[in-house]
Amino acid sequence: MEIPSHKIIYKKKLKKKPNLRDYDDAVKNFRWKDIKKEIEFFKGGRLNLAHNAIDRHADGWRKNKVALYWEGADGEEEKYTFQDIKNLSNKFANVLKKMGVRKGDRVFIFLPRIPELYICFLGIVKTGAIAGTMFSAFGPQGIKDRMENSGARFLITNSELKHRVYQIEKELPGLEKIILIGDKNFHYNEVCYEKEMDRASRDFRVKRMNPEDHAFMLYTSGTTGKPKGVMHAHYSIIQEHITAKWVLDLHDDDVYWCTADPGWVTGVAYEILGSWSCGVSQVIYEGRFDPERWYSLIEKYEVSIWYTAPTAIRMLMKAGDRLPKKYDLSTLRHLCSVGEPLNPEPIRWSLKVLGLPFHDNWWQTEGGGILIANYPCMPIKPGSMGKPFPGIEAAIIDKDGKKLPPGTEGDLALKSGWPSMMREIWKNPKKYHSYFRKGWYVSGDRAFMDKDGYFWFIGRADDVIKTSGERVGPFEVESALVEHPAIVEAAVIGKPDPMRGEIIKAFVVLRERHRPTDKLMKDIQRFVKTRLAGHAYPREIEFRKSLPKTRSGKIMRRLLKAQELGLPLGDTSTLEEY
Ligand code: ATP
Ligand code: MG
């Protein structure tokens, strides 16, 4: 595997002194014990992450600070202070208590990004139950799979989404009650959210938990197969807090906007837990992706820190460079990206158009918090995920668990035992154990580390292509493809070939005003050949209007491959309509 050609290093002019001043220094002196001091424990070492996210601020000087600026899809606006969120989540905890919720029960949320989603999540965790989230675009099958596997007793949904639940409710014997928001008609097993909240007291004694107790569970994105139920402990707040502080660089006067949905891990760890634990004011927008709306939100709320995903950035690029000029985006000071490999092209674009680079970071549902990142204080090498978070040992290992030297492709692995690491895979110990090799947690991603200690993503283990005896990472080919002026998005797969083992096949989405022609195809092939080794160009190119993605925005290469080979499509519950 070759080291990518783009070795440019971006040094940055920072608008503010970052929370993490010196990466090497932090690595050298890092002890989780010191970080624990930033978190509030109860007597006897007990802990509750909801208390840390909200109540400790509501009980202190941030009491009247805005925790949440909410904007609905139709432009409705609401504002909540830390005190408001504390009171409301206490009330909801009382509602659940009255319904007989017990420690360890699974309580699931199936809601759009409305304030109740956040309030309910915190309320559930305050009772000692385990909160689970489901993305509001799921169809009946996706809901059923998660509810069935988790054995949830209670489900919170609203009038808009309830019909999808009704289609599968009878197949869920474990589901006792549905808490319904914004409705007037109730079935025998349904509870009116508003009525119960009105009656409930705002005083609640938050359950003092063992830090190792489960607090929330999340199903993975399902990019490579059936989603797994990943369990996270209260102790994860330590890592969510410190990564939000050092990677997202949240300061008290920031306005922070994370565009993820809490149906996925980013929306839980950095839209409820880590971000609020840092006491920041955040914007939550209920609506879908829309370039104009997004830029206008940044302007209106004077967003300074923005955490989003490569797919969204590429779509903003597609919307053109003139659009952002119509808005005042000068409040932005730090940009981060996660969820998929971030090609160098979007970083160059944001530097040009927004005057700031996106900082890529890498982690997974199973990791519970950021694990490898680019930090404000560290130069960026575009295309690299950055360096391990202080206190995290990351390495590239071989199949025997031995560390590989810089520049060598291998399995990206982490030394087990960081605070936000998953505690189990729900009802699947075999799957859980399959992640580990000689004390390492093996991520399932292939990568290499360069001599400066930066990590570079190559592809998911199953996606790496073997062509003419060489291994080719899909990410580097895709990155070369999206540098072509006609291409906005690309996915490549290995297609079986009798001569070469596999050939590289690319699926590309063109920018507006470009037409798919043979000439363009040849030009694209030539373009990639000038950037990568001769064998690493796509022999086949297919033009598409869009690429299949998970609802969390990840390109589903396995689906493209299955379609190409006429194989069964596997689990498609997280597939977005495309
Ligand atoms: P499943 O495990 O069900 O197949 P998934 O792996 O897509 O789904 P997530 O846990 O949401 O579910 O995603 C984590 C994965 O996303 C990582 O293992 C990696 O493949 C990819 N990823 C996340 N961030 C980055 C990044 N910055 N660069 C490259 N890849 C990333
Ligand atoms: Mg995964």
Short mmCIF file of C-alpha atoms in Angstrom, two decimals, residues 2 4-6 476 480-481 483-485 522-538:
data_model
loop_
_atom_site.label_atom_id
_atom_site.label_comp_id
_atom_site.label_asym_id
_atom_site.label_seq_id
_atom_site.Cartn_x
_atom_site.Cartn_y
_atom_site.Cartn_z
CA GLU A 2 1.40 3.36 -0.97
CA PRO A 4 -0.86 8.93 -0.39
CA SER A 5 0.80 11.60 -2.45
CA HIS A 6 -0.85 14.50 -0.64
CA GLU A 476 -7.29 6.36 -1.88
CA ALA A 480 -8.38 10.59 -6.32
CA LEU A 481 -11.74 10.31 -8.07
CA GLU A 483 -10.45 15.37 -7.01
CA HIS A 484 -11.60 15.19 -10.61
CA PRO A 485 -13.53 18.38 -11.35
CA LYS A 522 -11.45 7.90 -20.27
CA ASP A 523 -10.50 11.25 -18.88
CA ILE A 524 -11.34 10.10 -15.34
CA GLN A 525 -9.27 6.95 -15.78
CA ARG A 526 -6.34 8.98 -17.03
CA PHE A 527 -6.76 11.39 -14.15
CA VAL A 528 -6.58 8.62 -11.54
CA LYS A 529 -3.59 7.01 -13.27
CA THR A 530 -1.59 10.20 -12.91
CA ARG A 531 -2.25 10.22 -9.18
CA LEU A 532 -1.96 6.60 -8.13
CA ALA A 533 0.08 3.57 -9.09
CA GLY A 534 -0.76 2.23 -12.55
CA HIS A 535 -2.81 -0.73 -11.37
CA ALA A 536 -4.96 1.33 -9.02
CA TYR A 537 -7.27 2.91 -11.54
CA PRO A 538 -10.89 1.87 -12.15
#
